[in-house]
Coordinates of C-alpha atoms in Angstrom, one line a residue:
Chain A
M1 CA -54.9 25.8 20.4
S2 CA -52.9 25.2 23.5
F3 CA -54.3 21.9 23.8
V4 CA -52.9 20.9 20.5
I5 CA -49.3 22.2 21.5
L6 CA -49.6 20.3 24.7
Q7 CA -50.6 17.2 23.0
V8 CA -47.7 17.6 20.3
I9 CA -45.4 17.9 23.5
V10 CA -46.7 14.8 25.0
G11 CA -46.7 12.9 21.8
G12 CA -42.8 14.3 21.7
L13 CA -42.1 13.0 25.0
L14 CA -43.6 9.7 24.1
L15 CA -41.4 9.3 21.0
G16 CA -38.6 10.7 22.7
A17 CA -38.5 7.9 25.6
V18 CA -38.4 5.4 22.8
Y19 CA -35.6 7.6 21.3
A20 CA -33.8 7.3 24.5
L21 CA -34.2 3.3 24.9
F22 CA -32.3 2.8 21.6
S23 CA -29.6 5.5 22.3
S24 CA -28.8 4.0 25.7
G25 CA -27.9 1.0 23.5
L26 CA -25.4 2.7 21.5
T27 CA -24.2 4.9 24.3
L28 CA -23.5 1.8 26.5
V29 CA -21.4 0.5 24.0
W30 CA -19.2 3.5 23.1
G31 CA -18.6 4.4 26.5
M32 CA -17.9 0.9 27.7
M33 CA -15.6 0.0 24.6
N34 CA -15.1 3.1 22.5
V35 CA -16.4 1.6 19.6
V36 CA -19.4 3.6 17.8
N37 CA -21.7 1.1 16.3
F38 CA -22.7 2.4 12.9
A39 CA -25.1 -0.4 12.5
H40 CA -27.4 0.7 15.5
G41 CA -30.1 2.1 13.4
D42 CA -30.3 -1.2 11.2
F43 CA -30.6 -3.0 15.0
V44 CA -33.7 -0.9 15.6
M45 CA -34.9 -1.7 12.1
L46 CA -34.5 -5.3 12.8
G47 CA -36.5 -5.0 15.9
M48 CA -39.2 -3.7 13.9
Y49 CA -39.2 -6.5 11.2
V50 CA -39.4 -9.1 14.0
A51 CA -42.4 -7.4 15.5
Y52 CA -43.9 -7.3 11.9
L53 CA -43.1 -11.1 11.4
V54 CA -44.7 -11.9 14.7
Y55 CA -47.6 -10.2 13.9
T56 CA -48.0 -11.8 10.1
L57 CA -47.0 -15.4 11.3
L58 CA -48.4 -15.4 14.8
G59 CA -51.1 -12.6 14.7
A60 CA -49.5 -11.5 18.1
G61 CA -49.4 -7.9 19.2
P62 CA -46.3 -6.4 21.1
L63 CA -46.8 -8.4 24.0
I64 CA -45.1 -11.1 22.4
G65 CA -43.3 -9.2 19.7
A66 CA -41.4 -6.9 22.0
P67 CA -40.0 -9.9 24.1
M68 CA -39.2 -11.7 20.9
A69 CA -37.4 -8.8 19.3
M70 CA -35.2 -8.3 22.3
L71 CA -34.3 -12.0 22.4
V72 CA -33.6 -12.0 18.5
L73 CA -31.2 -8.8 18.8
A74 CA -29.7 -9.8 22.1
T75 CA -28.3 -13.0 20.2
V76 CA -27.4 -10.7 17.4
G77 CA -25.5 -8.7 19.4
I78 CA -23.5 -11.4 20.8
I79 CA -22.8 -13.0 17.2
V80 CA -22.0 -9.3 16.2
Y81 CA -19.6 -8.8 19.3
F82 CA -17.6 -12.5 18.9
G83 CA -17.7 -12.3 15.2
L84 CA -16.7 -8.7 14.4
I85 CA -16.2 -6.5 17.2
R86 CA -13.7 -8.3 19.3
A87 CA -11.3 -8.3 16.3
V88 CA -11.9 -4.7 15.0
M89 CA -11.4 -3.2 18.5
K90 CA -7.9 -3.9 18.2
G91 CA -7.4 -2.5 14.9
P92 CA -7.1 0.8 13.5
M93 CA -10.1 3.3 13.7
L94 CA -10.7 2.7 9.9
A95 CA -11.3 -1.2 10.7
Q96 CA -14.0 -0.2 13.3
I97 CA -15.9 2.2 11.4
L98 CA -15.9 -0.1 8.4
G99 CA -16.6 -3.0 10.1
T100 CA -19.8 -1.6 11.6
F101 CA -20.7 0.4 8.6
G102 CA -20.5 -3.0 6.5
L103 CA -22.7 -4.5 9.0
A104 CA -25.1 -2.0 8.6
L105 CA -25.2 -2.3 4.7
L106 CA -25.3 -6.0 5.1
L107 CA -28.3 -6.1 7.4
R108 CA -30.2 -3.4 5.7
Y109 CA -30.0 -4.6 2.0
S110 CA -30.6 -8.3 3.3
V111 CA -33.9 -7.2 4.6
F112 CA -34.5 -5.2 1.3
W113 CA -33.8 -8.2 -0.8
W114 CA -35.9 -10.0 1.1
F115 CA -39.0 -8.0 2.1
G116 CA -38.5 -5.2 -1.0
A117 CA -38.7 -1.5 -0.4
N118 CA -42.3 -1.4 0.2
F119 CA -43.6 0.6 3.3
L120 CA -45.1 -1.7 6.1
T121 CA -47.1 -0.7 8.8
L122 CA -48.9 -3.0 11.8
P123 CA -52.5 -2.4 11.9
E124 CA -53.8 0.8 13.8
N125 CA -55.8 -0.7 16.4
L126 CA -53.3 -3.5 17.2
V127 CA -52.8 -1.8 20.6
G128 CA -56.1 -0.1 21.8
G129 CA -57.4 2.8 19.9
T130 CA -57.1 6.6 20.9
L131 CA -57.1 7.5 24.5
D132 CA -58.5 10.7 25.6
L133 CA -57.0 12.1 28.9
G134 CA -58.4 15.3 30.1
G135 CA -58.8 16.6 26.4
I136 CA -55.4 15.4 25.2
R137 CA -55.7 12.7 22.7
I138 CA -53.0 9.9 22.5
Q139 CA -53.0 6.9 20.4
A140 CA -52.7 3.9 22.9
S141 CA -49.6 2.4 20.9
R142 CA -47.6 5.6 21.6
L143 CA -48.5 5.6 25.4
L144 CA -47.4 1.8 25.7
A145 CA -44.1 2.6 23.7
G146 CA -43.5 5.5 25.6
I147 CA -43.9 4.1 29.1
V148 CA -42.5 1.0 28.5
A149 CA -39.1 2.7 27.0
L150 CA -39.0 5.2 29.8
A151 CA -39.3 2.1 32.5
V152 CA -36.5 -0.1 30.3
T153 CA -34.2 2.9 30.1
F154 CA -34.6 3.6 33.8
G155 CA -33.9 -0.2 34.6
L156 CA -30.9 -0.3 32.3
H157 CA -29.5 2.7 34.5
L158 CA -30.4 0.8 37.9
L159 CA -28.6 -2.4 36.2
L160 CA -25.7 -0.3 35.6
T161 CA -25.3 1.6 38.9
R162 CA -26.7 -0.7 41.4
T163 CA -25.8 -4.1 40.6
S164 CA -22.7 -6.2 40.8
L165 CA -22.9 -6.8 37.1
G166 CA -23.2 -3.3 36.3
S167 CA -20.1 -2.5 38.6
K168 CA -18.0 -5.3 36.9
M169 CA -18.9 -3.9 33.3
L170 CA -17.8 -0.1 34.6
A171 CA -14.7 -2.0 35.9
V172 CA -14.0 -3.3 32.3
A173 CA -14.9 0.0 30.7
E174 CA -12.4 1.8 33.1
D175 CA -9.4 -0.6 32.9
S176 CA -9.9 -3.7 31.3
T177 CA -6.4 -5.3 32.6
A178 CA -7.0 -4.2 36.2
A179 CA -10.6 -5.9 35.8
Q180 CA -8.8 -9.1 34.6
L181 CA -6.6 -9.1 37.5
M182 CA -9.7 -8.8 39.8
G183 CA -11.1 -12.1 38.4
I184 CA -13.5 -10.4 35.8
R185 CA -13.6 -11.7 32.2
P186 CA -13.7 -8.4 29.9
D187 CA -14.6 -10.7 27.1
T188 CA -17.8 -11.9 28.9
M189 CA -18.5 -8.6 30.2
Q190 CA -18.4 -7.1 26.7
A191 CA -20.3 -9.8 25.4
I192 CA -23.1 -9.0 27.9
A193 CA -22.9 -5.3 27.2
W194 CA -23.4 -6.1 23.4
A195 CA -26.5 -8.5 24.2
I196 CA -28.1 -5.6 26.5
A197 CA -27.5 -2.9 24.1
A198 CA -29.0 -4.6 21.3
G199 CA -31.5 -6.4 22.9
A200 CA -32.7 -2.8 24.4
T201 CA -32.8 -1.6 20.8
G202 CA -34.4 -4.4 19.0
L203 CA -37.1 -3.8 22.0
A204 CA -37.3 0.0 21.1
G205 CA -37.5 -1.4 17.4
A206 CA -40.6 -3.5 18.4
L207 CA -42.4 -0.8 20.0
I208 CA -41.6 1.9 17.5
A209 CA -43.1 -0.6 14.9
T210 CA -46.5 -0.2 16.5
F211 CA -47.0 3.2 15.1
F212 CA -44.2 3.8 12.9
Y213 CA -43.5 3.1 9.1
I214 CA -41.4 -0.1 8.7
V215 CA -38.9 0.2 5.7
P216 CA -35.4 -1.4 5.4
T217 CA -33.9 2.3 5.1
V218 CA -35.5 3.4 8.4
G219 CA -32.4 2.7 10.2
E220 CA -30.3 5.4 8.4
T221 CA -32.7 8.1 9.9
L222 CA -32.9 6.5 13.5
A223 CA -29.3 5.8 13.5
I224 CA -28.6 9.6 13.1
V225 CA -31.2 10.3 15.9
A226 CA -29.1 7.9 18.1
F227 CA -25.9 9.8 17.1
V228 CA -27.6 13.1 18.0
T229 CA -29.2 12.0 21.2
V230 CA -25.8 10.4 22.5
S231 CA -23.9 13.4 21.4
L232 CA -26.2 15.7 23.2
G233 CA -26.2 13.6 26.4
G234 CA -22.4 12.7 26.5
F235 CA -21.2 9.6 25.5
G236 CA -21.5 6.8 27.9
S237 CA -24.2 8.3 30.0
V238 CA -27.7 6.8 30.0
P239 CA -29.1 9.4 32.1
G240 CA -27.8 11.8 29.5
A241 CA -29.4 9.5 26.6
L242 CA -32.8 10.0 28.4
V243 CA -32.7 13.6 28.7
A244 CA -31.4 14.4 25.4
G245 CA -34.0 11.7 23.9
L246 CA -37.0 13.3 25.6
L247 CA -35.6 16.9 24.3
I248 CA -35.0 15.8 20.8
G249 CA -38.6 13.8 20.6
V250 CA -40.1 17.2 21.7
I251 CA -38.1 19.3 19.2
E252 CA -38.8 17.2 16.3
S253 CA -42.6 16.9 17.2
L254 CA -42.8 20.9 17.9
S255 CA -40.9 21.7 14.5
G256 CA -42.9 19.1 12.6
Y257 CA -46.0 20.8 13.9
L258 CA -44.9 24.6 13.7
I259 CA -42.8 24.3 10.5
G260 CA -43.9 21.5 8.6
A261 CA -43.1 17.7 8.7
V262 CA -40.5 17.5 6.0
Y263 CA -38.3 19.9 8.1
K264 CA -38.4 17.9 11.3
D265 CA -35.4 16.2 10.3
I266 CA -33.7 19.1 9.0
V267 CA -34.3 20.6 12.5
V268 CA -32.6 17.9 14.4
Y269 CA -29.6 17.3 12.2
A270 CA -28.9 21.3 12.2
L271 CA -28.9 21.1 15.9
F272 CA -26.6 18.2 15.8
V273 CA -24.0 20.0 13.8
S274 CA -24.5 23.1 15.8
F275 CA -24.0 21.4 19.1
L276 CA -20.9 19.8 17.6
W277 CA -19.4 23.6 17.2
F278 CA -20.5 24.7 20.6
R279 CA -20.8 22.0 23.1
P280 CA -19.1 18.8 21.6
Q281 CA -18.8 17.2 25.1
G282 CA -22.9 17.2 25.4
L283 CA -25.4 18.6 28.0
M284 CA -24.2 16.5 30.5
G285 CA -20.7 15.4 29.6
K286 CA -17.6 16.5 31.4
S287 CA -15.6 19.5 29.6
Chain B
M1 CA 16.3 3.1 -13.3
M2 CA 15.1 1.8 -16.5
R3 CA 13.8 -1.5 -14.8
R4 CA 11.6 0.8 -12.2
L5 CA 10.1 2.5 -15.0
L6 CA 9.4 -0.3 -16.8
W7 CA 6.2 -1.6 -15.1
P8 CA 4.7 1.8 -14.7
S9 CA 4.9 2.6 -18.3
V10 CA 3.7 -0.8 -19.6
A11 CA 0.5 -0.2 -17.2
L12 CA 0.0 3.4 -18.1
T13 CA 0.1 2.3 -21.8
L14 CA -2.5 -0.5 -21.2
V15 CA -4.8 2.2 -19.4
V16 CA -4.3 4.6 -22.4
A17 CA -5.1 1.9 -24.9
Y18 CA -7.7 0.1 -22.8
P19 CA -10.9 1.8 -24.8
L20 CA -9.3 1.1 -28.4
L21 CA -8.7 -2.4 -27.3
F22 CA -12.1 -3.1 -25.8
A23 CA -14.4 -0.8 -27.9
T24 CA -18.0 -1.6 -27.4
P25 CA -19.9 1.0 -26.0
F26 CA -20.6 -1.1 -22.8
Q27 CA -16.7 -1.6 -22.1
Q28 CA -16.0 1.9 -22.6
R29 CA -18.5 3.1 -20.5
I30 CA -17.3 0.9 -17.5
G31 CA -13.7 2.0 -18.2
A32 CA -15.0 5.6 -17.7
L33 CA -16.8 4.9 -14.6
V34 CA -14.0 3.3 -13.2
L35 CA -11.6 6.0 -13.7
L36 CA -14.4 8.5 -12.4
Y37 CA -14.8 6.5 -9.4
A38 CA -11.2 6.2 -8.9
I39 CA -10.9 10.2 -8.9
A40 CA -13.5 10.3 -6.2
A41 CA -12.0 7.5 -4.0
S42 CA -8.6 9.0 -4.6
A43 CA -9.7 12.3 -3.1
W44 CA -11.4 10.3 -0.3
N45 CA -8.3 8.7 0.4
I46 CA -6.6 11.9 1.3
I47 CA -8.6 12.5 4.3
G48 CA -9.5 8.7 4.9
G49 CA -6.6 7.1 4.2
Y50 CA -3.5 9.2 4.7
A51 CA -5.0 11.3 7.5
G52 CA -7.0 8.3 8.9
Q53 CA -10.3 10.2 9.4
V54 CA -12.9 8.2 8.3
S55 CA -15.5 10.6 6.3
V56 CA -19.0 8.5 5.6
G57 CA -20.7 11.6 4.0
H58 CA -18.4 12.4 1.2
V59 CA -21.3 12.3 -1.4
V60 CA -22.0 16.1 0.2
F61 CA -18.9 17.1 -1.7
F62 CA -19.6 15.1 -4.6
G63 CA -23.0 16.9 -4.9
C64 CA -21.9 20.3 -4.5
G65 CA -19.7 19.7 -7.9
A66 CA -22.7 18.0 -9.6
Y67 CA -25.0 20.5 -8.8
A68 CA -22.8 23.5 -9.4
A69 CA -22.2 22.1 -13.1
M70 CA -25.7 21.4 -13.6
G71 CA -26.9 24.7 -12.2
A72 CA -24.5 26.8 -14.2
Y73 CA -26.2 25.7 -17.5
T74 CA -29.8 25.7 -15.8
H75 CA -29.7 29.1 -14.3
F76 CA -27.1 31.0 -16.2
G77 CA -27.1 29.2 -19.7
L78 CA -23.1 28.5 -18.9
P79 CA -21.3 25.4 -20.2
P80 CA -21.3 23.2 -17.1
L81 CA -17.6 23.3 -16.9
V82 CA -17.9 26.8 -15.4
G83 CA -19.6 25.6 -12.1
I84 CA -16.7 23.6 -11.3
P85 CA -15.0 26.6 -9.6
L86 CA -18.2 27.3 -7.7
G87 CA -18.5 23.6 -6.6
I88 CA -14.9 23.4 -5.3
V89 CA -15.5 26.6 -3.2
V90 CA -18.7 25.4 -1.7
A91 CA -17.4 21.9 -1.0
V92 CA -14.3 23.3 0.5
A93 CA -16.4 25.9 2.7
I94 CA -18.6 22.7 3.9
A95 CA -15.6 20.8 4.8
A96 CA -14.2 23.7 7.0
I97 CA -17.7 23.9 8.6
I98 CA -17.7 20.1 9.6
G99 CA -14.1 19.8 10.1
T100 CA -13.2 22.8 12.3
P101 CA -15.1 21.4 15.4
T102 CA -14.9 17.7 14.8
L103 CA -11.3 17.1 13.6
R104 CA -10.4 18.3 17.2
L105 CA -12.2 15.4 18.9
S106 CA -12.0 11.7 18.5
G107 CA -12.4 10.3 15.2
H108 CA -16.0 9.3 15.7
Y109 CA -17.4 12.5 16.0
F110 CA -16.0 13.3 12.6
S111 CA -17.4 10.3 11.0
M112 CA -20.8 11.0 12.7
A113 CA -20.7 14.7 11.7
T114 CA -19.9 13.6 7.9
I115 CA -23.2 11.4 7.9
A116 CA -25.2 13.9 9.7
V117 CA -24.1 16.9 7.2
A118 CA -24.7 14.7 4.1
E119 CA -28.0 13.4 5.3
L120 CA -29.0 17.4 6.2
V121 CA -27.7 18.7 2.9
R122 CA -29.9 16.0 1.0
L123 CA -32.9 16.9 2.8
V124 CA -32.3 20.6 2.3
V125 CA -31.7 20.4 -1.5
T126 CA -34.7 17.8 -1.8
N127 CA -36.8 20.8 -0.2
T128 CA -35.4 23.7 -2.3
E129 CA -37.2 24.7 -5.6
Y130 CA -34.1 26.6 -7.0
L131 CA -32.0 23.3 -7.1
G132 CA -34.6 21.2 -8.8
A133 CA -36.0 19.7 -5.3
A134 CA -36.7 15.9 -5.8
V135 CA -36.6 16.1 -9.5
G136 CA -33.0 17.6 -9.7
L137 CA -31.3 19.6 -12.2
S138 CA -30.3 18.6 -15.9
G139 CA -27.5 19.5 -18.3
P140 CA -27.9 20.6 -21.7
T141 CA -29.9 17.8 -23.7
V142 CA -27.8 18.7 -27.4
P143 CA -24.4 20.1 -27.0
R144 CA -24.4 23.6 -28.1
N145 CA -20.4 23.6 -28.4
I146 CA -17.3 21.6 -27.4
F147 CA -17.4 23.6 -24.1
D148 CA -20.6 21.9 -23.1
L149 CA -18.4 18.4 -23.0
S150 CA -21.6 16.7 -23.9
F151 CA -20.9 13.4 -25.7
I152 CA -22.9 10.3 -26.6
S153 CA -20.0 8.2 -26.7
A154 CA -18.2 7.3 -23.4
L155 CA -14.6 7.7 -25.2
P156 CA -14.2 11.4 -24.7
Y157 CA -15.0 11.0 -21.0
Y158 CA -12.7 8.1 -20.8
Y159 CA -9.6 10.5 -21.6
L160 CA -11.1 13.2 -19.9
F161 CA -11.4 11.2 -16.4
L162 CA -7.7 9.9 -17.0
V163 CA -6.2 13.1 -17.3
I164 CA -8.0 14.4 -14.2
L165 CA -7.4 11.2 -12.3
L166 CA -3.5 11.5 -13.1
I167 CA -3.7 15.1 -11.8
T168 CA -5.6 14.1 -8.7
L169 CA -2.7 11.3 -7.9
A170 CA 0.0 13.7 -8.9
I171 CA -1.3 16.1 -6.1
T172 CA -1.8 13.3 -3.7
W173 CA 1.8 12.1 -4.4
W174 CA 3.0 15.7 -3.9
M175 CA 1.1 16.0 -0.6
T176 CA 2.4 12.8 0.7
N177 CA 6.0 14.0 0.0
S178 CA 5.5 17.3 1.4
R179 CA 5.7 18.8 5.0
M180 CA 2.1 18.0 5.3
G181 CA 2.3 14.3 4.3
F182 CA 5.1 14.2 6.8
Y183 CA 2.9 15.4 9.5
L184 CA 0.2 13.3 8.6
R185 CA 1.9 10.1 8.8
A186 CA 3.2 11.3 12.2
I187 CA -0.4 12.1 13.4
K188 CA -2.1 8.8 12.0
D189 CA 0.8 6.8 13.9
S190 CA 0.2 8.9 17.2
E191 CA -1.5 11.9 17.4
R192 CA -0.4 12.6 21.0
A193 CA 3.4 12.1 20.0
A194 CA 3.1 14.5 16.9
R195 CA 1.6 17.0 18.7
S196 CA 4.2 17.0 21.3
L197 CA 6.8 17.5 18.8
G198 CA 5.0 20.4 17.4
A199 CA 2.9 19.1 14.4
P200 CA -0.1 21.2 14.2
A201 CA -2.4 18.2 14.1
A202 CA -6.1 19.7 14.0
R203 CA -4.9 22.1 11.1
T204 CA -2.9 19.6 9.0
K205 CA -6.1 17.3 9.3
L206 CA -8.5 19.9 8.3
Y207 CA -6.1 21.2 5.0
A208 CA -6.1 17.2 4.3
F209 CA -10.2 17.5 4.5
M210 CA -10.6 20.5 2.4
L211 CA -8.1 19.2 -0.3
S212 CA -10.1 15.9 -0.4
A213 CA -13.4 17.9 -0.5
G214 CA -12.2 19.8 -3.3
L215 CA -11.1 17.2 -5.3
T216 CA -14.3 15.0 -4.8
S217 CA -16.5 18.0 -5.8
V218 CA -14.5 17.8 -9.5
A219 CA -15.7 14.2 -9.6
G220 CA -19.0 15.2 -8.8
A221 CA -19.1 17.9 -11.5
L222 CA -17.9 15.1 -14.1
Y223 CA -20.2 12.8 -13.2
A224 CA -23.1 15.0 -13.8
M225 CA -21.6 16.2 -17.1
M226 CA -21.4 12.6 -18.4
F227 CA -25.1 11.7 -17.2
G228 CA -26.6 15.1 -18.1
F229 CA -28.6 15.4 -15.0
V230 CA -28.3 15.1 -11.1
D231 CA -30.9 14.5 -8.5
P232 CA -30.7 14.1 -4.7
E233 CA -30.8 10.4 -4.9
S234 CA -27.5 10.3 -7.8
G235 CA -25.7 13.2 -6.4
L236 CA -26.4 13.3 -2.6
G237 CA -27.7 9.8 -1.9
I238 CA -25.7 8.1 0.9
L239 CA -25.1 4.6 -1.6
I240 CA -22.7 7.2 -3.4
S241 CA -20.6 7.6 0.1
V242 CA -20.7 3.9 0.3
K243 CA -19.0 3.3 -3.1
I244 CA -16.3 6.0 -2.7
L245 CA -15.4 4.5 0.7
I246 CA -15.6 0.9 0.1
M247 CA -13.5 1.2 -3.3
A248 CA -10.7 3.2 -1.2
A249 CA -10.7 0.5 1.5
L250 CA -10.9 -2.4 -0.6
G251 CA -7.7 -1.5 -2.8
G252 CA -5.9 -0.1 0.3
A253 CA -6.5 3.3 2.1
G254 CA -3.4 5.0 2.5
L255 CA -1.8 3.8 -0.8
L256 CA -1.7 6.1 -3.7
F257 CA -3.2 3.4 -6.3
G258 CA -5.3 1.6 -3.8
P259 CA -8.5 3.5 -4.7
L260 CA -7.9 3.0 -8.6
V261 CA -7.4 -1.0 -8.0
G262 CA -10.7 -0.8 -5.7
A263 CA -12.5 1.0 -8.3
A264 CA -11.3 -1.4 -11.3
I265 CA -12.9 -4.5 -9.1
L266 CA -15.9 -3.0 -8.0
V267 CA -17.3 -0.8 -10.7
P268 CA -17.6 -3.8 -13.3
L269 CA -18.9 -6.0 -10.5
E270 CA -21.7 -3.4 -9.9
E271 CA -22.4 -2.9 -13.6
L272 CA -22.5 -6.8 -14.4
S273 CA -24.7 -7.5 -11.6
N274 CA -27.0 -4.9 -12.6
S275 CA -27.2 -5.8 -16.0
W276 CA -27.5 -9.8 -15.3
L277 CA -30.2 -9.5 -12.3
G278 CA -31.7 -6.1 -13.4
G279 CA -33.7 -4.3 -10.7
K280 CA -33.7 -7.1 -8.5
G281 CA -30.0 -6.8 -8.3
A282 CA -29.6 -3.4 -6.7
G283 CA -30.3 -4.4 -3.2
L284 CA -28.0 -7.7 -3.8
T285 CA -25.3 -5.6 -5.0
F286 CA -25.2 -3.6 -1.7
V287 CA -25.5 -6.9 0.5
V288 CA -22.5 -7.9 -1.5
Y289 CA -20.6 -4.3 -0.7
G290 CA -21.7 -4.6 3.1
A291 CA -20.4 -8.2 3.1
I292 CA -17.1 -7.1 1.3
I293 CA -16.5 -4.2 3.8
L294 CA -17.2 -6.2 6.8
L295 CA -14.5 -9.0 5.7
I296 CA -12.0 -6.4 4.6
A297 CA -12.3 -4.6 8.2
R298 CA -12.4 -8.0 9.9
F299 CA -9.3 -9.6 8.1
Q300 CA -7.5 -7.1 6.0
P301 CA -8.1 -3.6 7.1
A302 CA -5.2 -2.6 5.0
G303 CA -6.6 -3.5 1.8
L304 CA -5.9 -5.8 -1.4
L305 CA -2.9 -3.8 -2.5
A306 CA -1.3 -3.8 0.7
L307 CA -1.7 -7.6 0.8
A308 CA -0.5 -8.0 -2.8
L309 CA 2.6 -5.8 -1.8
R310 CA 3.1 -7.9 1.4
I311 CA 3.4 -11.1 -0.3
R312 CA 5.7 -9.8 -3.1
E313 CA 8.0 -8.5 -0.3
Q314 CA 7.7 -11.9 1.2
R315 CA 8.5 -13.8 -2.1
R316 CA 11.4 -11.3 -2.5
K317 CA 12.8 -12.2 1.1
A318 CA 12.3 -15.7 0.8
S319 CA 14.2 -15.9 -2.8
E320 CA 17.0 -13.8 -1.3
V321 CA 17.5 -16.4 1.8
S322 CA 17.4 -19.3 -0.7
A323 CA 19.9 -18.0 -2.9
S324 CA 22.0 -16.9 0.0
V325 CA 21.6 -20.4 1.5
G326 CA 22.4 -21.8 -1.8
A327 CA 25.6 -19.6 -2.3
S328 CA 26.9 -20.8 1.2
H329 CA 26.4 -24.6 0.4
A330 CA 28.4 -23.9 -3.0
P331 CA 31.8 -25.7 -2.9

């Protein structure tokens, strides 16, 4: 019995690592330019469909699908930044929210129109089978996704805190006029931030696609997961997103196991609403 | 004074005469739906347009009204009409629960909280047997008396919705001219400045949200009465939120008649594309909706009505200038 619980917790941690990865993308953009991307869940969805296309067209697994999804989504991120975000950032709040919300619908229903509403899945044995680690049984696909997501999230944190590119991006986030006076181009830095954020999100989508159902509306649920993660972790904080993502993965898995699969989303959303009441700055945010 | 009243009275006459001039069931149905969505979008406009807080989960209030109306019939055998006050109470309570913590924070939290609460409520209702779970609740199949407000023709609904829309617009107009409207304008311009001058920002926004929620729930109840049923998709689906939002934004958020203009453009568009393209059209309709929202946000965030008003203003100025230039050149 306790083995089963342990297995559920490990599964939750691995799923949570993927949540942390795509939430890092959301938190990066939000923290850096105070824009909330309502199409974020649909970026994950696009990543999943890229992985699906790579499998059906080339017959290749996540080894090619994941980098491909990252590249495609990074490009989408740059296009979205120059085509939409740069203009709506200066506008009223309504324009910001409407702009990314409209983008979400456009992406979601274009995919819906093209692929239909069917639930697609990648073959279960695309990444190994099921491993047995000292009595705990884990699907290889989940293990791979969790470990890669954990590593990339950590890499993202190092990129932001340990490299000169990261410092430049933080400088723009802090005061873009001052950064400009120091010879940093805010426009370029923000476009890079969008490319990184969307790329990481696409990668997460390709990873999750190896064991998750693929459907055009999946982004709706995943966007809310990302909102919950970011609000819990404090906006702009990648380590916060990591801790919150892991926590939510575990809570979701445990409540799915203990109360029932249909209630796992209800638990997570209810948690979000109660957090807004009692600790709106998040777990690790400044009060 | 007479000139000022001329155009509004012409417009009102046309709106009243519409279902008699365009008398096929399809046209009357479109007319009724335009007015219904205009009620919901006008209600959204109070918080989204005038208060500048973008709710993306307004369907939850719509659902409160729809479920209360159908619940009154299913569980108590009462006319659906009786459910309206209950729907309003529940909607206002939910608005207070979402609004109290989030309206003190930046607007993003409010938008995210509304979307999360709407999904939460949809999931809970889908798993609640008392509210019909995934199947939903139905109204009276055959009207027992006039109070059931169950008609086959769309014509009675048209005039019912028109009356409710006029009441909604009157409440909105009254609000914008009251102290509350004054506060809201100040808060929307600069919340910090308004607060430093003593305007109770969070409380004013909360009242606007609660008012908006109550009116939206009435729209939901009317919708359920017209269609005779409600299920989680038609009463609590995120796409209803999208429609309400996009109609207000397309016409002009923060303008009294903006939502009506938006509804008058989008409802016929959707109905026609559904009847032309059939089932396949549903996806395409929302691709177009997404593109429209995106383009409005990018190029004309104030909406089409604001654009029209600006063009008229420019023309008026231009004609005044040319008139004065002409006058100065006169011998």
